């Protein structure tokens, strides 16, 4: 039976905001360099994004895949709009579009998944680090967050699935 762990999601959210506000405190442990590139803004929890992140994590566990795009070709941007989160129409032209999601699997806790994003373990090119820490202009402009974390004790390739969506509305 797949279970959604909202407590883990909230702990990951709290940690991520602490890392963003105090990157020097985590620089050595997580290999954050240069710390001055970390966007020191507090991410704002968004219930719509959290529902999408929970759905995405659950869906991957339930249907045993690990991709940003569902087997039907639908990406996170599609699900965000479907949930009522308003995006720039350019970000939804392709149903497979992903401008906002980072995913991880098989971490004992959501906090460990966040750490893995930042360290770069299993994250090609450190793209997840840039995303979750806002280390470039695009990712630094994102302000809303939702996190989904599920446990899948049997029937899936991985025991846990983590989905982090950090986004912004069309301004």
PDB file of C-alpha atoms in Angstrom:
ATOM      1  CA  UNK A   1       0.000   0.000   0.000  1.00  0.00           C
ATOM      2  CA  UNK A   2       1.386   3.376  -1.041  1.00  0.00           C
ATOM      3  CA  UNK A   3       1.224   6.055   1.651  1.00  0.00           C
ATOM      4  CA  UNK A   4       1.633   9.810   1.363  1.00  0.00           C
ATOM      5  CA  UNK A   5       3.868  11.295   4.054  1.00  0.00           C
ATOM      6  CA  UNK A   6       2.978  14.977   4.475  1.00  0.00           C
ATOM      7  CA  UNK A   7       5.094  15.280   7.625  1.00  0.00           C
ATOM      8  CA  UNK A   8       8.189  14.335   5.607  1.00  0.00           C
ATOM      9  CA  UNK A   9       7.206  16.834   2.909  1.00  0.00           C
ATOM     10  CA  UNK A  10       6.889  19.650   5.460  1.00  0.00           C
ATOM     11  CA  UNK A  11      10.240  18.735   7.057  1.00  0.00           C
ATOM     12  CA  UNK A  12      11.887  18.904   3.623  1.00  0.00           C
ATOM     13  CA  UNK A  13      10.234  22.284   3.007  1.00  0.00           C
ATOM     14  CA  UNK A  14      11.498  23.645   6.337  1.00  0.00           C
ATOM     15  CA  UNK A  15      15.020  22.375   5.668  1.00  0.00           C
ATOM     16  CA  UNK A  16      15.109  23.757   2.136  1.00  0.00           C
ATOM     17  CA  UNK A  17      14.105  27.222   3.327  1.00  0.00           C
ATOM     18  CA  UNK A  18      16.764  27.081   6.055  1.00  0.00           C
ATOM     19  CA  UNK A  19      19.402  26.084   3.510  1.00  0.00           C
ATOM     20  CA  UNK A  20      18.329  28.895   1.181  1.00  0.00           C
ATOM     21  CA  UNK A  21      18.454  31.480   3.973  1.00  0.00           C
ATOM     22  CA  UNK A  22      21.721  30.209   5.500  1.00  0.00           C
ATOM     23  CA  UNK A  23      23.695  28.406   2.770  1.00  0.00           C
ATOM     24  CA  UNK A  24      27.018  29.000   4.511  1.00  0.00           C
ATOM     25  CA  UNK A  25      25.784  26.830   7.400  1.00  0.00           C
ATOM     26  CA  UNK A  26      25.356  23.897   4.966  1.00  0.00           C
ATOM     27  CA  UNK A  27      28.133  24.685   2.477  1.00  0.00           C
ATOM     28  CA  UNK A  28      30.634  22.089   3.660  1.00  0.00           C
ATOM     29  CA  UNK A  29      28.155  19.268   4.388  1.00  0.00           C
ATOM     30  CA  UNK A  30      26.272  19.649   1.089  1.00  0.00           C
ATOM     31  CA  UNK A  31      29.086  21.012  -1.086  1.00  0.00           C
ATOM     32  CA  UNK A  32      27.328  24.293  -1.812  1.00  0.00           C
ATOM     33  CA  UNK A  33      29.636  26.509  -3.800  1.00  0.00           C
ATOM     34  CA  UNK A  34      29.536  29.375  -4.422  1.00  0.00           C
ATOM     35  CA  UNK A  35      27.150  30.227  -1.595  1.00  0.00           C
ATOM     36  CA  UNK A  36      26.582  33.723  -2.968  1.00  0.00           C
ATOM     37  CA  UNK A  37      24.664  32.178  -5.912  1.00  0.00           C
ATOM     38  CA  UNK A  38      21.969  30.756  -3.599  1.00  0.00           C
ATOM     39  CA  UNK A  39      18.777  32.820  -3.816  1.00  0.00           C
ATOM     40  CA  UNK A  40      18.096  33.885  -0.232  1.00  0.00           C
ATOM     41  CA  UNK A  41      14.352  34.108  -0.489  1.00  0.00           C
ATOM     42  CA  UNK A  42      11.837  32.115   1.476  1.00  0.00           C
ATOM     43  CA  UNK A  43       9.804  29.735  -0.634  1.00  0.00           C
ATOM     44  CA  UNK A  44       6.051  29.938  -0.043  1.00  0.00           C
ATOM     45  CA  UNK A  45       4.104  26.710   0.470  1.00  0.00           C
ATOM     46  CA  UNK A  46       1.369  26.367  -2.150  1.00  0.00           C
ATOM     47  CA  UNK A  47      -1.381  23.811  -1.559  1.00  0.00           C
ATOM     48  CA  UNK A  48      -2.129  23.416  -5.285  1.00  0.00           C
ATOM     49  CA  UNK A  49       1.511  22.617  -6.016  1.00  0.00           C
ATOM     50  CA  UNK A  50       1.644  20.257  -3.037  1.00  0.00           C
ATOM     51  CA  UNK A  51      -1.368  18.350  -4.394  1.00  0.00           C
ATOM     52  CA  UNK A  52       0.305  18.055  -7.789  1.00  0.00           C
ATOM     53  CA  UNK A  53       3.605  16.949  -6.212  1.00  0.00           C
ATOM     54  CA  UNK A  54       1.782  14.357  -4.099  1.00  0.00           C
ATOM     55  CA  UNK A  55      -0.114  13.112  -7.143  1.00  0.00           C
ATOM     56  CA  UNK A  56       3.073  12.889  -9.210  1.00  0.00           C
ATOM     57  CA  UNK A  57       4.984  10.975  -6.500  1.00  0.00           C
ATOM     58  CA  UNK A  58       2.017   8.655  -5.913  1.00  0.00           C
ATOM     59  CA  UNK A  59       1.498   8.072  -9.638  1.00  0.00           C
ATOM     60  CA  UNK A  60       5.147   7.128 -10.180  1.00  0.00           C
ATOM     61  CA  UNK A  61       5.002   4.662  -7.280  1.00  0.00           C
ATOM     62  CA  UNK A  62       1.606   3.269  -8.271  1.00  0.00           C
ATOM     63  CA  UNK A  63       2.464   2.748 -11.939  1.00  0.00           C
ATOM     64  CA  UNK A  64       6.145   1.956 -11.355  1.00  0.00           C
ATOM     65  CA  UNK A  65       7.878   4.561 -13.503  1.00  0.00           C
ATOM     66  CA  UNK A  66      10.372   7.291 -12.662  1.00  0.00           C
ATOM     67  CA  UNK A  67      10.145  10.119 -15.182  1.00  0.00           C
ATOM     68  CA  UNK A  68       9.084  13.743 -15.412  1.00  0.00           C
ATOM     69  CA  UNK A  69       6.529  12.685 -18.013  1.00  0.00           C
ATOM     70  CA  UNK A  70       3.764  10.116 -17.472  1.00  0.00           C
ATOM     71  CA  UNK A  71       3.446   7.107 -19.771  1.00  0.00           C
ATOM     72  CA  UNK A  72       0.666   9.072 -21.534  1.00  0.00           C
ATOM     73  CA  UNK A  73       3.081  11.944 -22.293  1.00  0.00           C
ATOM     74  CA  UNK A  74       1.820  14.433 -19.683  1.00  0.00           C
ATOM     75  CA  UNK A  75       4.338  16.579 -17.810  1.00  0.00           C
ATOM     76  CA  UNK A  76       4.213  18.537 -14.558  1.00  0.00           C
ATOM     77  CA  UNK A  77       3.160  21.813 -16.199  1.00  0.00           C
ATOM     78  CA  UNK A  78       0.001  20.108 -17.499  1.00  0.00           C
ATOM     79  CA  UNK A  79      -0.917  18.871 -14.021  1.00  0.00           C
ATOM     80  CA  UNK A  80      -0.158  22.237 -12.420  1.00  0.00           C
ATOM     81  CA  UNK A  81      -2.624  24.034 -14.697  1.00  0.00           C
ATOM     82  CA  UNK A  82      -5.179  21.247 -14.230  1.00  0.00           C
ATOM     83  CA  UNK A  83      -4.910  21.839 -10.455  1.00  0.00           C
ATOM     84  CA  UNK A  84      -5.657  25.548 -10.886  1.00  0.00           C
ATOM     85  CA  UNK A  85      -2.120  26.969 -10.765  1.00  0.00           C
ATOM     86  CA  UNK A  86      -1.965  29.651 -13.460  1.00  0.00           C
ATOM     87  CA  UNK A  87       1.049  29.439 -15.764  1.00  0.00           C
ATOM     88  CA  UNK A  88       2.194  31.451 -18.732  1.00  0.00           C
ATOM     89  CA  UNK A  89       0.564  29.851 -21.812  1.00  0.00           C
ATOM     90  CA  UNK A  90       4.032  29.435 -23.379  1.00  0.00           C
ATOM     91  CA  UNK A  91       4.861  27.014 -20.552  1.00  0.00           C
ATOM     92  CA  UNK A  92       1.906  24.775 -21.422  1.00  0.00           C
ATOM     93  CA  UNK A  93       2.117  24.520 -25.230  1.00  0.00           C
ATOM     94  CA  UNK A  94       3.664  21.050 -24.952  1.00  0.00           C
ATOM     95  CA  UNK A  95       1.688  18.635 -22.774  1.00  0.00           C
ATOM     96  CA  UNK A  96       4.992  17.036 -21.725  1.00  0.00           C
ATOM     97  CA  UNK A  97       6.532  20.324 -20.501  1.00  0.00           C
ATOM     98  CA  UNK A  98       8.472  20.470 -17.250  1.00  0.00           C
ATOM     99  CA  UNK A  99       9.803  23.835 -16.148  1.00  0.00           C
ATOM    100  CA  UNK A 100       9.377  23.334 -12.420  1.00  0.00           C
ATOM    101  CA  UNK A 101       9.806  19.773 -11.123  1.00  0.00           C
ATOM    102  CA  UNK A 102      12.663  17.860  -9.514  1.00  0.00           C
ATOM    103  CA  UNK A 103      12.178  14.184  -8.638  1.00  0.00           C
ATOM    104  CA  UNK A 104      14.115  11.662  -6.566  1.00  0.00           C
ATOM    105  CA  UNK A 105      13.573   8.083  -5.481  1.00  0.00           C
ATOM    106  CA  UNK A 106      14.704   5.589  -2.880  1.00  0.00           C
ATOM    107  CA  UNK A 107      15.703   8.055  -0.171  1.00  0.00           C
ATOM    108  CA  UNK A 108      14.694   7.039   3.353  1.00  0.00           C
ATOM    109  CA  UNK A 109      13.340  10.529   4.055  1.00  0.00           C
ATOM    110  CA  UNK A 110      12.314  13.576   2.043  1.00  0.00           C
ATOM    111  CA  UNK A 111      15.114  15.499   3.782  1.00  0.00           C
ATOM    112  CA  UNK A 112      17.633  12.979   2.419  1.00  0.00           C
ATOM    113  CA  UNK A 113      16.144  13.542  -1.028  1.00  0.00           C
ATOM    114  CA  UNK A 114      16.596  17.318  -0.716  1.00  0.00           C
ATOM    115  CA  UNK A 115      20.200  16.771   0.397  1.00  0.00           C
ATOM    116  CA  UNK A 116      20.790  14.495  -2.605  1.00  0.00           C
ATOM    117  CA  UNK A 117      19.475  17.178  -4.968  1.00  0.00           C
ATOM    118  CA  UNK A 118      21.962  19.649  -3.535  1.00  0.00           C
ATOM    119  CA  UNK A 119      24.934  17.292  -3.301  1.00  0.00           C
ATOM    120  CA  UNK A 120      24.250  16.182  -6.844  1.00  0.00           C
ATOM    121  CA  UNK A 121      23.993  12.456  -6.140  1.00  0.00           C
ATOM    122  CA  UNK A 122      22.068  11.010  -9.052  1.00  0.00           C
ATOM    123  CA  UNK A 123      21.442  14.490 -10.426  1.00  0.00           C
ATOM    124  CA  UNK A 124      23.136  15.004 -13.790  1.00  0.00           C
ATOM    125  CA  UNK A 125      24.740  18.406 -14.219  1.00  0.00           C
ATOM    126  CA  UNK A 126      23.569  19.624 -10.821  1.00  0.00           C
ATOM    127  CA  UNK A 127      20.306  20.813 -12.388  1.00  0.00           C
ATOM    128  CA  UNK A 128      18.383  19.909  -9.259  1.00  0.00           C
ATOM    129  CA  UNK A 129      20.771  21.983  -7.132  1.00  0.00           C
ATOM    130  CA  UNK A 130      20.148  25.010  -9.325  1.00  0.00           C
ATOM    131  CA  UNK A 131      16.411  24.398  -9.120  1.00  0.00           C
ATOM    132  CA  UNK A 132      15.970  23.907  -5.387  1.00  0.00           C
ATOM    133  CA  UNK A 133      18.481  26.585  -4.376  1.00  0.00           C
ATOM    134  CA  UNK A 134      17.515  29.116  -7.066  1.00  0.00           C
ATOM    135  CA  UNK A 135      21.117  29.390  -8.268  1.00  0.00           C
ATOM    136  CA  UNK A 136      20.425  30.996 -11.651  1.00  0.00           C
ATOM    137  CA  UNK A 137      18.138  33.768 -12.882  1.00  0.00           C
ATOM    138  CA  UNK A 138      15.267  31.471 -13.893  1.00  0.00           C
ATOM    139  CA  UNK A 139      15.236  29.271 -10.801  1.00  0.00           C
ATOM    140  CA  UNK A 140      15.901  32.269  -8.561  1.00  0.00           C
ATOM    141  CA  UNK A 141      12.671  33.835  -9.816  1.00  0.00           C
ATOM    142  CA  UNK A 142      10.553  30.883  -8.622  1.00  0.00           C
ATOM    143  CA  UNK A 143       8.765  31.482  -5.316  1.00  0.00           C
ATOM    144  CA  UNK A 144       5.983  28.911  -4.749  1.00  0.00           C
ATOM    145  CA  UNK A 145       6.649  25.341  -3.626  1.00  0.00           C
ATOM    146  CA  UNK A 146       4.861  22.060  -3.136  1.00  0.00           C
ATOM    147  CA  UNK A 147       6.433  18.769  -2.093  1.00  0.00           C
ATOM    148  CA  UNK A 148       5.087  15.241  -2.307  1.00  0.00           C
ATOM    149  CA  UNK A 149       6.725  12.228  -0.640  1.00  0.00           C
ATOM    150  CA  UNK A 150       5.338   8.702  -0.741  1.00  0.00           C
ATOM    151  CA  UNK A 151       6.348   5.312   0.627  1.00  0.00           C
ATOM    152  CA  UNK A 152       5.837   2.261  -1.566  1.00  0.00           C
ATOM    153  CA  UNK A 153       6.783  -0.841   0.411  1.00  0.00           C
ATOM    154  CA  UNK A 154       6.103  -3.263  -2.456  1.00  0.00           C
ATOM    155  CA  UNK A 155       5.196  -3.361  -6.123  1.00  0.00           C
ATOM    156  CA  UNK A 156       7.447  -0.488  -7.226  1.00  0.00           C
ATOM    157  CA  UNK A 157      11.083  -0.329  -8.217  1.00  0.00           C
ATOM    158  CA  UNK A 158      11.767   2.172  -5.431  1.00  0.00           C
ATOM    159  CA  UNK A 159      10.649   2.318  -1.800  1.00  0.00           C
ATOM    160  CA  UNK A 160      10.078   6.089  -1.822  1.00  0.00           C
ATOM    161  CA  UNK A 161       9.329   8.786  -4.393  1.00  0.00           C
ATOM    162  CA  UNK A 162       9.925  12.513  -3.885  1.00  0.00           C
ATOM    163  CA  UNK A 163       8.538  15.269  -6.076  1.00  0.00           C
ATOM    164  CA  UNK A 164       9.464  18.926  -5.530  1.00  0.00           C
ATOM    165  CA  UNK A 165       7.723  21.602  -7.579  1.00  0.00           C
ATOM    166  CA  UNK A 166       9.038  25.147  -7.297  1.00  0.00           C
ATOM    167  CA  UNK A 167       7.246  27.539  -9.618  1.00  0.00           C
ATOM    168  CA  UNK A 168       5.830  30.950 -10.294  1.00  0.00           C
ATOM    169  CA  UNK A 169       2.606  32.250 -11.731  1.00  0.00           C
ATOM    170  CA  UNK A 170       2.544  34.111 -14.998  1.00  0.00           C
ATOM    171  CA  UNK A 171       3.270  37.711 -14.027  1.00  0.00           C
TER     172      UNK A 171
END
